[in-house]
Short mmCIF file of N, CA and C and ligand atoms in Angstrom, two decimals:
data_model
loop_
_atom_site.label_atom_id
_atom_site.label_comp_id
_atom_site.label_asym_id
_atom_site.label_seq_id
_atom_site.Cartn_x
_atom_site.Cartn_y
_atom_site.Cartn_z
N MET V 215 -24.92 40.57 -8.84
CA MET V 215 -24.64 39.16 -8.59
C MET V 215 -23.31 39.01 -7.85
N ASN V 216 -23.27 38.05 -6.94
CA ASN V 216 -22.02 37.82 -6.20
C ASN V 216 -20.98 37.17 -7.09
N ASN V 217 -19.74 37.62 -6.92
CA ASN V 217 -18.66 36.98 -7.67
C ASN V 217 -18.36 35.61 -7.06
N LEU V 218 -18.03 34.68 -7.95
CA LEU V 218 -17.68 33.33 -7.53
C LEU V 218 -16.16 33.20 -7.55
N VAL V 219 -15.59 32.83 -6.40
CA VAL V 219 -14.14 32.72 -6.28
C VAL V 219 -13.74 31.26 -6.10
N LEU V 220 -12.77 30.82 -6.91
CA LEU V 220 -12.23 29.46 -6.75
C LEU V 220 -10.96 29.55 -5.91
N VAL V 221 -10.98 28.91 -4.74
CA VAL V 221 -9.83 28.93 -3.83
C VAL V 221 -9.10 27.59 -3.91
N VAL V 222 -7.83 27.63 -4.35
CA VAL V 222 -7.05 26.40 -4.50
C VAL V 222 -5.88 26.46 -3.52
N GLU V 223 -6.01 25.73 -2.44
CA GLU V 223 -5.04 25.83 -1.35
C GLU V 223 -5.08 24.55 -0.54
N ASP V 224 -3.91 23.90 -0.35
CA ASP V 224 -3.91 22.62 0.35
C ASP V 224 -3.66 22.76 1.85
N ASP V 225 -3.30 23.95 2.30
CA ASP V 225 -3.14 24.18 3.73
C ASP V 225 -4.51 24.49 4.32
N LYS V 226 -5.04 23.53 5.08
CA LYS V 226 -6.42 23.62 5.60
C LYS V 226 -6.65 24.90 6.40
N TYR V 227 -5.64 25.28 7.20
CA TYR V 227 -5.79 26.45 8.06
C TYR V 227 -5.96 27.71 7.20
N ILE V 228 -5.06 27.86 6.23
CA ILE V 228 -5.12 29.05 5.36
C ILE V 228 -6.39 29.02 4.52
N SER V 229 -6.72 27.83 4.01
CA SER V 229 -7.90 27.69 3.17
C SER V 229 -9.17 28.09 3.93
N ASN V 230 -9.31 27.59 5.17
CA ASN V 230 -10.48 27.95 5.98
C ASN V 230 -10.53 29.45 6.23
N PHE V 231 -9.36 30.00 6.51
CA PHE V 231 -9.25 31.42 6.79
C PHE V 231 -9.70 32.26 5.57
N ILE V 232 -9.21 31.89 4.40
CA ILE V 232 -9.59 32.61 3.18
C ILE V 232 -11.10 32.44 2.92
N ASN V 233 -11.57 31.18 3.00
CA ASN V 233 -12.98 30.91 2.70
C ASN V 233 -13.92 31.68 3.63
N MET V 234 -13.57 31.69 4.92
CA MET V 234 -14.42 32.39 5.88
C MET V 234 -14.46 33.88 5.59
N SER V 235 -13.29 34.44 5.32
CA SER V 235 -13.23 35.89 5.08
C SER V 235 -13.99 36.26 3.82
N LEU V 236 -13.85 35.43 2.77
CA LEU V 236 -14.55 35.73 1.52
C LEU V 236 -16.06 35.63 1.70
N LYS V 237 -16.48 34.62 2.46
CA LYS V 237 -17.91 34.44 2.71
C LYS V 237 -18.47 35.67 3.40
N GLN V 238 -17.71 36.15 4.39
CA GLN V 238 -18.14 37.36 5.11
C GLN V 238 -18.30 38.55 4.17
N GLU V 239 -17.46 38.60 3.14
CA GLU V 239 -17.52 39.72 2.20
C GLU V 239 -18.58 39.50 1.13
N GLY V 240 -19.25 38.36 1.19
CA GLY V 240 -20.36 38.11 0.27
C GLY V 240 -19.99 37.39 -1.02
N TYR V 241 -18.77 36.84 -1.07
CA TYR V 241 -18.39 36.10 -2.27
C TYR V 241 -18.93 34.68 -2.22
N GLY V 242 -19.23 34.13 -3.39
CA GLY V 242 -19.50 32.71 -3.50
C GLY V 242 -18.16 31.98 -3.57
N ILE V 243 -18.09 30.77 -3.04
CA ILE V 243 -16.79 30.10 -2.95
C ILE V 243 -16.84 28.67 -3.47
N LEU V 244 -15.83 28.33 -4.27
CA LEU V 244 -15.52 26.94 -4.60
C LEU V 244 -14.15 26.69 -4.01
N SER V 245 -13.95 25.54 -3.37
CA SER V 245 -12.70 25.33 -2.68
C SER V 245 -12.17 23.93 -2.93
N THR V 246 -10.86 23.83 -3.17
CA THR V 246 -10.25 22.52 -3.33
C THR V 246 -8.80 22.56 -2.86
N ILE V 247 -8.25 21.36 -2.56
CA ILE V 247 -6.86 21.31 -2.12
C ILE V 247 -5.92 20.84 -3.23
N ASN V 248 -6.46 20.41 -4.38
CA ASN V 248 -5.52 19.98 -5.42
C ASN V 248 -5.78 20.55 -6.80
N GLY V 249 -4.75 20.49 -7.62
CA GLY V 249 -4.74 21.20 -8.90
C GLY V 249 -5.68 20.61 -9.93
N ASN V 250 -5.73 19.28 -10.02
CA ASN V 250 -6.60 18.67 -11.03
C ASN V 250 -8.06 18.95 -10.74
N GLU V 251 -8.42 18.88 -9.44
CA GLU V 251 -9.81 19.18 -9.10
C GLU V 251 -10.09 20.67 -9.35
N ALA V 252 -9.09 21.50 -9.12
CA ALA V 252 -9.26 22.94 -9.39
C ALA V 252 -9.63 23.15 -10.86
N LEU V 253 -8.93 22.45 -11.76
CA LEU V 253 -9.22 22.60 -13.19
C LEU V 253 -10.63 22.11 -13.51
N ASN V 254 -11.01 20.96 -12.92
CA ASN V 254 -12.37 20.46 -13.16
C ASN V 254 -13.41 21.46 -12.66
N LEU V 255 -13.17 22.03 -11.47
CA LEU V 255 -14.12 23.01 -10.92
C LEU V 255 -14.17 24.24 -11.82
N PHE V 256 -12.99 24.62 -12.34
CA PHE V 256 -12.95 25.80 -13.21
C PHE V 256 -13.76 25.55 -14.48
N TYR V 257 -13.49 24.41 -15.13
CA TYR V 257 -14.21 24.09 -16.38
C TYR V 257 -15.71 24.01 -16.15
N ALA V 258 -16.11 23.43 -15.00
CA ALA V 258 -17.53 23.18 -14.76
C ALA V 258 -18.29 24.43 -14.32
N ASN V 259 -17.60 25.35 -13.61
CA ASN V 259 -18.34 26.45 -12.98
C ASN V 259 -17.96 27.84 -13.47
N ASN V 260 -16.90 27.93 -14.27
CA ASN V 260 -16.44 29.21 -14.79
C ASN V 260 -16.42 30.32 -13.74
N PRO V 261 -15.65 30.15 -12.66
CA PRO V 261 -15.62 31.16 -11.59
C PRO V 261 -15.05 32.50 -12.10
N ASP V 262 -15.29 33.57 -11.33
CA ASP V 262 -14.87 34.91 -11.77
C ASP V 262 -13.42 35.19 -11.44
N ILE V 263 -12.96 34.64 -10.30
CA ILE V 263 -11.61 34.92 -9.82
C ILE V 263 -11.02 33.63 -9.26
N VAL V 264 -9.70 33.43 -9.48
CA VAL V 264 -9.05 32.25 -8.92
C VAL V 264 -7.96 32.69 -7.94
N ILE V 265 -7.98 32.10 -6.74
CA ILE V 265 -6.90 32.30 -5.78
C ILE V 265 -6.13 30.99 -5.71
N LEU V 266 -4.84 31.05 -6.01
CA LEU V 266 -4.10 29.81 -6.28
C LEU V 266 -2.78 29.73 -5.52
N ASP V 267 -2.65 28.67 -4.74
CA ASP V 267 -1.38 28.31 -4.12
C ASP V 267 -0.54 27.58 -5.17
N LEU V 268 0.78 27.79 -5.19
CA LEU V 268 1.61 27.12 -6.20
C LEU V 268 2.02 25.71 -5.77
N GLY V 269 2.26 25.51 -4.45
CA GLY V 269 2.69 24.20 -3.96
C GLY V 269 1.51 23.32 -3.63
N LEU V 270 1.07 22.53 -4.59
CA LEU V 270 -0.12 21.68 -4.41
C LEU V 270 0.30 20.22 -4.36
N PRO V 271 -0.55 19.35 -3.76
CA PRO V 271 -0.14 17.94 -3.60
C PRO V 271 -0.03 17.17 -4.91
N ASP V 272 -0.78 17.54 -5.94
CA ASP V 272 -0.71 16.74 -7.17
C ASP V 272 0.09 17.43 -8.28
N ILE V 273 -0.48 18.40 -8.96
CA ILE V 273 0.28 19.07 -10.02
C ILE V 273 0.76 20.43 -9.55
N ASP V 274 1.74 20.99 -10.27
CA ASP V 274 2.29 22.29 -9.91
C ASP V 274 1.28 23.39 -10.20
N GLY V 275 1.19 24.36 -9.27
CA GLY V 275 0.28 25.47 -9.48
C GLY V 275 0.54 26.21 -10.78
N LEU V 276 1.81 26.24 -11.22
CA LEU V 276 2.14 26.91 -12.48
C LEU V 276 1.41 26.24 -13.65
N ASP V 277 1.27 24.90 -13.58
CA ASP V 277 0.54 24.18 -14.64
C ASP V 277 -0.94 24.52 -14.61
N VAL V 278 -1.46 24.79 -13.41
CA VAL V 278 -2.86 25.19 -13.30
C VAL V 278 -3.06 26.53 -14.02
N ILE V 279 -2.12 27.47 -13.80
CA ILE V 279 -2.22 28.77 -14.49
C ILE V 279 -2.22 28.55 -16.01
N LYS V 280 -1.26 27.72 -16.46
CA LYS V 280 -1.11 27.47 -17.90
C LYS V 280 -2.41 26.94 -18.51
N LYS V 281 -2.99 25.95 -17.84
CA LYS V 281 -4.22 25.31 -18.34
C LYS V 281 -5.39 26.30 -18.36
N ILE V 282 -5.51 27.09 -17.31
CA ILE V 282 -6.63 28.05 -17.26
C ILE V 282 -6.47 29.09 -18.36
N ARG V 283 -5.22 29.54 -18.57
CA ARG V 283 -5.00 30.58 -19.57
C ARG V 283 -5.23 30.09 -21.01
N GLU V 284 -5.24 28.77 -21.19
CA GLU V 284 -5.54 28.27 -22.54
C GLU V 284 -6.98 28.58 -22.92
N ILE V 285 -7.84 28.75 -21.92
CA ILE V 285 -9.26 28.94 -22.26
C ILE V 285 -9.86 30.20 -21.66
N SER V 286 -9.17 30.92 -20.78
CA SER V 286 -9.85 31.99 -20.07
C SER V 286 -8.91 33.12 -19.63
N ASN V 287 -9.45 34.33 -19.57
CA ASN V 287 -8.70 35.50 -19.08
C ASN V 287 -9.09 35.90 -17.67
N LYS V 288 -9.85 35.06 -16.98
CA LYS V 288 -10.30 35.40 -15.63
C LYS V 288 -9.10 35.66 -14.72
N PRO V 289 -9.24 36.66 -13.83
CA PRO V 289 -8.10 37.00 -12.95
C PRO V 289 -7.64 35.83 -12.08
N ILE V 290 -6.32 35.65 -12.03
CA ILE V 290 -5.71 34.64 -11.16
C ILE V 290 -4.78 35.36 -10.18
N ILE V 291 -5.03 35.19 -8.89
CA ILE V 291 -4.15 35.76 -7.87
C ILE V 291 -3.40 34.61 -7.21
N VAL V 292 -2.07 34.61 -7.35
CA VAL V 292 -1.26 33.57 -6.75
C VAL V 292 -0.99 33.91 -5.28
N VAL V 293 -1.21 32.94 -4.42
CA VAL V 293 -0.90 33.09 -3.00
C VAL V 293 0.12 32.01 -2.70
N SER V 294 1.37 32.42 -2.45
CA SER V 294 2.39 31.39 -2.35
C SER V 294 3.45 31.68 -1.32
N ALA V 295 4.00 30.59 -0.78
CA ALA V 295 5.12 30.73 0.15
C ALA V 295 6.44 30.78 -0.62
N ARG V 296 6.38 30.53 -1.92
CA ARG V 296 7.62 30.52 -2.70
C ARG V 296 8.13 31.94 -2.86
N LEU V 297 9.33 32.15 -2.38
CA LEU V 297 9.85 33.51 -2.33
C LEU V 297 10.72 33.84 -3.53
N GLU V 298 11.10 32.80 -4.30
CA GLU V 298 12.05 33.05 -5.38
C GLU V 298 11.46 33.97 -6.44
N GLU V 299 12.27 34.96 -6.81
CA GLU V 299 11.88 35.91 -7.84
C GLU V 299 11.50 35.18 -9.14
N GLN V 300 12.27 34.11 -9.46
CA GLN V 300 12.02 33.39 -10.71
C GLN V 300 10.63 32.78 -10.75
N GLU V 301 10.18 32.24 -9.60
CA GLU V 301 8.84 31.65 -9.54
C GLU V 301 7.77 32.70 -9.82
N LYS V 302 8.01 33.85 -9.22
CA LYS V 302 7.05 34.93 -9.37
C LYS V 302 6.97 35.36 -10.83
N ILE V 303 8.15 35.52 -11.44
CA ILE V 303 8.20 35.93 -12.85
C ILE V 303 7.53 34.88 -13.73
N LYS V 304 7.79 33.60 -13.41
CA LYS V 304 7.19 32.52 -14.20
C LYS V 304 5.67 32.59 -14.12
N ALA V 305 5.17 32.78 -12.90
CA ALA V 305 3.71 32.84 -12.71
C ALA V 305 3.11 34.01 -13.48
N LEU V 306 3.79 35.17 -13.43
CA LEU V 306 3.27 36.34 -14.14
C LEU V 306 3.36 36.13 -15.65
N ASP V 307 4.47 35.52 -16.10
CA ASP V 307 4.63 35.23 -17.53
C ASP V 307 3.54 34.31 -18.04
N LEU V 308 3.14 33.36 -17.19
CA LEU V 308 2.12 32.41 -17.61
C LEU V 308 0.72 33.05 -17.61
N GLY V 309 0.63 34.26 -17.03
CA GLY V 309 -0.64 34.97 -17.10
C GLY V 309 -1.33 35.23 -15.78
N ALA V 310 -0.64 34.93 -14.65
CA ALA V 310 -1.22 35.29 -13.36
C ALA V 310 -1.32 36.82 -13.28
N ASN V 311 -2.35 37.32 -12.62
CA ASN V 311 -2.55 38.77 -12.56
C ASN V 311 -1.86 39.41 -11.38
N ASP V 312 -1.70 38.63 -10.32
CA ASP V 312 -1.17 39.22 -9.10
C ASP V 312 -0.51 38.13 -8.26
N TYR V 313 0.27 38.54 -7.27
CA TYR V 313 1.06 37.58 -6.50
C TYR V 313 1.15 38.05 -5.06
N VAL V 314 0.68 37.24 -4.13
CA VAL V 314 0.74 37.58 -2.71
C VAL V 314 1.62 36.55 -2.00
N ILE V 315 2.59 37.02 -1.25
CA ILE V 315 3.51 36.12 -0.55
C ILE V 315 2.97 35.79 0.84
N LYS V 316 2.99 34.49 1.18
CA LYS V 316 2.61 34.07 2.53
C LYS V 316 3.76 34.34 3.50
N PRO V 317 3.49 34.68 4.75
CA PRO V 317 2.15 34.96 5.29
C PRO V 317 1.67 36.34 4.84
N PHE V 318 0.37 36.50 4.76
CA PHE V 318 -0.18 37.77 4.29
C PHE V 318 -1.33 38.19 5.20
N TYR V 319 -1.68 39.44 5.17
CA TYR V 319 -2.86 39.91 5.88
C TYR V 319 -4.07 39.72 4.99
N MET V 320 -5.17 39.28 5.57
CA MET V 320 -6.38 39.07 4.77
C MET V 320 -6.80 40.37 4.08
N GLY V 321 -6.58 41.51 4.78
CA GLY V 321 -6.94 42.80 4.19
C GLY V 321 -6.25 43.03 2.87
N GLU V 322 -4.99 42.56 2.77
CA GLU V 322 -4.24 42.75 1.52
C GLU V 322 -4.84 41.88 0.41
N LEU V 323 -5.13 40.63 0.75
CA LEU V 323 -5.71 39.75 -0.27
C LEU V 323 -7.06 40.28 -0.74
N LEU V 324 -7.88 40.77 0.20
CA LEU V 324 -9.19 41.30 -0.18
C LEU V 324 -9.04 42.51 -1.10
N ALA V 325 -8.04 43.35 -0.81
CA ALA V 325 -7.82 44.53 -1.66
C ALA V 325 -7.44 44.09 -3.08
N ARG V 326 -6.59 43.05 -3.16
CA ARG V 326 -6.17 42.57 -4.48
C ARG V 326 -7.33 41.92 -5.22
N ILE V 327 -8.23 41.29 -4.48
CA ILE V 327 -9.43 40.73 -5.11
C ILE V 327 -10.31 41.84 -5.66
N ARG V 328 -10.38 42.95 -4.93
CA ARG V 328 -11.18 44.08 -5.44
C ARG V 328 -10.57 44.63 -6.73
N VAL V 329 -9.24 44.69 -6.80
CA VAL V 329 -8.58 45.13 -8.04
C VAL V 329 -8.94 44.18 -9.18
N ALA V 330 -8.88 42.87 -8.88
CA ALA V 330 -9.20 41.87 -9.90
C ALA V 330 -10.65 42.02 -10.36
N LYS V 331 -11.54 42.33 -9.43
CA LYS V 331 -12.95 42.52 -9.78
C LYS V 331 -13.14 43.70 -10.72
N ARG V 332 -12.39 44.78 -10.44
CA ARG V 332 -12.49 45.96 -11.33
C ARG V 332 -12.00 45.60 -12.73
N MET V 333 -10.92 44.81 -12.78
CA MET V 333 -10.38 44.39 -14.06
C MET V 333 -11.42 43.56 -14.81
N LEU V 334 -12.08 42.70 -14.07
CA LEU V 334 -13.11 41.83 -14.63
C LEU V 334 -14.24 42.67 -15.22
N GLU V 335 -14.65 43.70 -14.46
CA GLU V 335 -15.75 44.55 -14.92
C GLU V 335 -15.35 45.32 -16.18
N MET V 336 -14.09 45.79 -16.21
CA MET V 336 -13.62 46.50 -17.41
C MET V 336 -13.61 45.57 -18.61
N ASN V 337 -13.12 44.34 -18.39
CA ASN V 337 -13.06 43.37 -19.50
C ASN V 337 -14.44 43.07 -20.04
N ASN V 338 -15.42 43.00 -19.11
CA ASN V 338 -16.77 42.65 -19.53
C ASN V 338 -17.46 43.80 -20.24
N SER V 339 -17.18 45.03 -19.78
CA SER V 339 -17.98 46.16 -20.22
C SER V 339 -17.59 46.68 -21.59
N GLU V 340 -16.38 46.41 -22.03
CA GLU V 340 -16.00 47.01 -23.30
C GLU V 340 -15.28 46.05 -24.23
N GLU V 341 -15.80 45.96 -25.38
CA GLU V 341 -15.07 45.40 -26.48
C GLU V 341 -14.14 46.54 -26.89
N LEU V 342 -12.85 46.32 -26.87
CA LEU V 342 -11.93 47.45 -26.97
C LEU V 342 -11.78 47.95 -28.42
N ASN V 343 -12.73 48.79 -28.85
CA ASN V 343 -12.63 49.41 -30.17
C ASN V 343 -11.94 50.76 -30.09
N THR V 344 -12.24 51.47 -29.02
CA THR V 344 -11.58 52.77 -28.82
C THR V 344 -11.19 52.87 -27.34
N PHE V 345 -10.26 53.76 -27.08
CA PHE V 345 -9.84 54.02 -25.71
C PHE V 345 -9.62 55.51 -25.55
N GLU V 346 -10.14 56.06 -24.45
CA GLU V 346 -10.00 57.49 -24.23
C GLU V 346 -9.61 57.74 -22.79
N LYS V 347 -8.56 58.52 -22.60
CA LYS V 347 -8.18 58.86 -21.23
C LYS V 347 -7.46 60.20 -21.27
N ASP V 348 -7.98 61.17 -20.54
CA ASP V 348 -7.41 62.52 -20.51
C ASP V 348 -7.18 63.02 -21.94
N TYR V 349 -5.91 63.26 -22.30
CA TYR V 349 -5.61 63.83 -23.61
C TYR V 349 -5.43 62.78 -24.71
N LEU V 350 -5.51 61.50 -24.31
CA LEU V 350 -5.20 60.42 -25.26
C LEU V 350 -6.47 59.80 -25.82
N TYR V 351 -6.50 59.64 -27.14
CA TYR V 351 -7.62 58.95 -27.78
C TYR V 351 -7.06 57.95 -28.79
N ILE V 352 -7.55 56.72 -28.74
CA ILE V 352 -7.08 55.69 -29.66
C ILE V 352 -8.25 54.98 -30.30
N ASP V 353 -8.18 54.85 -31.62
CA ASP V 353 -9.15 54.02 -32.34
C ASP V 353 -8.41 52.76 -32.77
N PHE V 354 -8.77 51.61 -32.17
CA PHE V 354 -8.02 50.38 -32.44
C PHE V 354 -8.35 49.79 -33.80
N ILE V 355 -9.49 50.18 -34.36
CA ILE V 355 -9.89 49.64 -35.66
C ILE V 355 -9.08 50.34 -36.77
N SER V 356 -9.11 51.69 -36.76
CA SER V 356 -8.38 52.43 -37.81
C SER V 356 -6.93 52.66 -37.41
N ARG V 357 -6.55 52.26 -36.19
CA ARG V 357 -5.20 52.43 -35.65
C ARG V 357 -4.78 53.90 -35.61
N GLU V 358 -5.76 54.76 -35.30
CA GLU V 358 -5.47 56.19 -35.18
C GLU V 358 -5.22 56.55 -33.73
N VAL V 359 -4.19 57.36 -33.50
CA VAL V 359 -3.89 57.83 -32.15
C VAL V 359 -3.90 59.35 -32.14
N GLN V 360 -4.62 59.91 -31.19
CA GLN V 360 -4.66 61.37 -31.06
C GLN V 360 -4.21 61.79 -29.68
N ILE V 361 -3.43 62.87 -29.66
CA ILE V 361 -3.10 63.51 -28.39
C ILE V 361 -3.62 64.94 -28.49
N ASP V 362 -4.44 65.33 -27.53
CA ASP V 362 -5.10 66.64 -27.59
C ASP V 362 -5.75 66.88 -28.94
N HIS V 363 -6.46 65.89 -29.45
CA HIS V 363 -7.22 65.96 -30.70
C HIS V 363 -6.36 66.09 -31.94
N LYS V 364 -5.06 65.91 -31.80
CA LYS V 364 -4.19 65.94 -32.99
C LYS V 364 -3.68 64.54 -33.27
N ASN V 365 -3.78 64.13 -34.55
CA ASN V 365 -3.26 62.82 -34.92
C ASN V 365 -1.75 62.76 -34.73
N ILE V 366 -1.28 61.66 -34.15
CA ILE V 366 0.16 61.48 -34.11
C ILE V 366 0.51 60.15 -34.80
N HIS V 367 1.72 60.09 -35.34
CA HIS V 367 2.13 58.91 -36.08
C HIS V 367 2.89 57.96 -35.16
N LEU V 368 2.48 56.70 -35.13
CA LEU V 368 3.23 55.67 -34.41
C LEU V 368 3.63 54.58 -35.40
N THR V 369 4.83 54.03 -35.20
CA THR V 369 5.22 52.87 -36.01
C THR V 369 4.35 51.69 -35.57
N PRO V 370 4.24 50.63 -36.40
CA PRO V 370 3.42 49.48 -36.02
C PRO V 370 3.81 48.90 -34.66
N ILE V 371 5.10 48.81 -34.37
CA ILE V 371 5.50 48.24 -33.07
C ILE V 371 5.10 49.17 -31.93
N GLU V 372 5.28 50.46 -32.13
CA GLU V 372 4.85 51.42 -31.10
C GLU V 372 3.35 51.30 -30.83
N PHE V 373 2.60 51.19 -31.92
CA PHE V 373 1.15 51.08 -31.77
C PHE V 373 0.76 49.80 -31.04
N ASN V 374 1.37 48.67 -31.43
CA ASN V 374 1.05 47.39 -30.80
C ASN V 374 1.41 47.38 -29.32
N LEU V 375 2.54 48.02 -28.98
CA LEU V 375 2.95 48.13 -27.58
C LEU V 375 1.93 48.92 -26.77
N LEU V 376 1.52 50.05 -27.32
CA LEU V 376 0.54 50.90 -26.65
C LEU V 376 -0.75 50.13 -26.41
N LYS V 377 -1.17 49.40 -27.44
CA LYS V 377 -2.41 48.62 -27.35
C LYS V 377 -2.29 47.54 -26.27
N LEU V 378 -1.15 46.85 -26.28
CA LEU V 378 -0.92 45.78 -25.28
C LEU V 378 -0.97 46.33 -23.86
N LEU V 379 -0.32 47.50 -23.65
CA LEU V 379 -0.29 48.08 -22.31
C LEU V 379 -1.68 48.52 -21.87
N ILE V 380 -2.45 49.05 -22.82
CA ILE V 380 -3.80 49.49 -22.47
C ILE V 380 -4.69 48.30 -22.16
N GLU V 381 -4.54 47.23 -22.94
CA GLU V 381 -5.33 46.02 -22.69
C GLU V 381 -5.04 45.45 -21.30
N HIS V 382 -3.82 45.65 -20.82
CA HIS V 382 -3.43 45.09 -19.52
C HIS V 382 -3.25 46.18 -18.47
N ARG V 383 -3.94 47.29 -18.63
CA ARG V 383 -3.75 48.39 -17.68
C ARG V 383 -4.08 47.91 -16.26
N GLY V 384 -3.25 48.37 -15.33
CA GLY V 384 -3.42 47.95 -13.94
C GLY V 384 -2.65 46.69 -13.60
N LYS V 385 -1.96 46.13 -14.62
CA LYS V 385 -1.28 44.85 -14.41
C LYS V 385 0.21 45.01 -14.73
N VAL V 386 1.04 44.28 -13.98
CA VAL V 386 2.48 44.29 -14.25
C VAL V 386 2.78 43.30 -15.38
N LEU V 387 3.48 43.76 -16.41
CA LEU V 387 3.88 42.86 -17.51
C LEU V 387 5.38 42.67 -17.48
N THR V 388 5.84 41.44 -17.68
CA THR V 388 7.27 41.18 -17.69
C THR V 388 7.83 41.42 -19.09
N HIS V 389 9.16 41.60 -19.16
CA HIS V 389 9.82 41.76 -20.46
C HIS V 389 9.47 40.61 -21.39
N ASN V 390 9.60 39.37 -20.86
CA ASN V 390 9.38 38.20 -21.70
C ASN V 390 7.98 38.18 -22.30
N TYR V 391 7.00 38.51 -21.45
CA TYR V 391 5.61 38.48 -21.92
C TYR V 391 5.41 39.50 -23.04
N ILE V 392 5.91 40.72 -22.82
CA ILE V 392 5.74 41.77 -23.83
C ILE V 392 6.42 41.35 -25.13
N GLN V 393 7.64 40.81 -24.96
CA GLN V 393 8.40 40.43 -26.15
C GLN V 393 7.68 39.35 -26.96
N LYS V 394 7.12 38.37 -26.22
CA LYS V 394 6.42 37.29 -26.90
C LYS V 394 5.19 37.82 -27.65
N ARG V 395 4.51 38.78 -27.01
CA ARG V 395 3.28 39.29 -27.62
C ARG V 395 3.56 40.23 -28.79
N ILE V 396 4.64 41.00 -28.71
CA ILE V 396 4.89 42.01 -29.74
C ILE V 396 5.76 41.45 -30.86
N TRP V 397 6.83 40.76 -30.47
CA TRP V 397 7.76 40.26 -31.49
C TRP V 397 7.53 38.78 -31.81
N GLY V 398 6.73 38.12 -30.97
CA GLY V 398 6.39 36.73 -31.24
C GLY V 398 7.41 35.73 -30.75
N TYR V 399 8.44 36.16 -30.08
CA TYR V 399 9.40 35.21 -29.54
C TYR V 399 10.03 35.80 -28.29
N GLU V 400 10.64 34.89 -27.47
CA GLU V 400 11.36 35.35 -26.29
C GLU V 400 12.84 35.36 -26.62
N ASP V 401 13.48 36.47 -26.43
CA ASP V 401 14.92 36.54 -26.68
C ASP V 401 15.47 37.62 -25.77
N SER V 402 16.14 37.18 -24.70
CA SER V 402 16.55 38.15 -23.70
C SER V 402 17.60 39.11 -24.25
N SER V 403 18.26 38.74 -25.39
CA SER V 403 19.26 39.63 -25.95
C SER V 403 18.61 40.84 -26.63
N ASN V 404 17.29 40.75 -26.83
CA ASN V 404 16.60 41.82 -27.55
C ASN V 404 15.92 42.80 -26.59
N GLN V 405 16.24 42.68 -25.28
CA GLN V 405 15.51 43.51 -24.33
C GLN V 405 15.85 44.99 -24.42
N ASN V 406 17.03 45.28 -24.98
CA ASN V 406 17.36 46.69 -25.19
C ASN V 406 16.38 47.34 -26.15
N ALA V 407 16.04 46.62 -27.21
CA ALA V 407 15.09 47.15 -28.19
C ALA V 407 13.76 47.48 -27.50
N LEU V 408 13.33 46.58 -26.65
CA LEU V 408 12.08 46.81 -25.93
C LEU V 408 12.18 48.05 -25.06
N ARG V 409 13.31 48.20 -24.37
CA ARG V 409 13.49 49.38 -23.49
C ARG V 409 13.40 50.67 -24.30
N VAL V 410 14.02 50.66 -25.51
CA VAL V 410 14.00 51.87 -26.34
C VAL V 410 12.57 52.20 -26.72
N PHE V 411 11.82 51.18 -27.14
CA PHE V 411 10.42 51.42 -27.51
C PHE V 411 9.62 51.90 -26.32
CA1 CA I 582 0.74 24.54 -0.47
#
């Protein structure tokens, strides 16, 4: 089945360019220029991937990420002219999967969409009860970790960190996001502890 991509971009030229290229690659497309309609389209059609501009005419693209993440883990790729590092971090913290700075080559965006598709397939194919890769084996139910078939002991925080990283493999996680997920709060003074772990 073809993946359905929601394209949220108010620049007509860029939007047409993205839509045409995606169509050529065989994707289904939903397209809008504003954030509220993007949310309605998302709720109504449950697209597989979202391509999102941050500077929209009605609501902030960051709010669109926030709203989508309340109900869904579908990949969100931000396409933005905003160059500030803080914006990028905010978008990633809110749960965006990737970030492409304008102007960009279509080939780059298509490659990132392929990465998002792989992530989507992994998310769909496995309820994460166990994980196995090379010498590492993890049972998430019994919380057992083996290296080369030997049990190793991890503290609860070490185990939770490992699990979080595996759940988000292929994705960049910020300090704040990890801290919120593992310790339950954001506190930049505690980042040394995270580094040690
Ligand atoms: Ca814009």
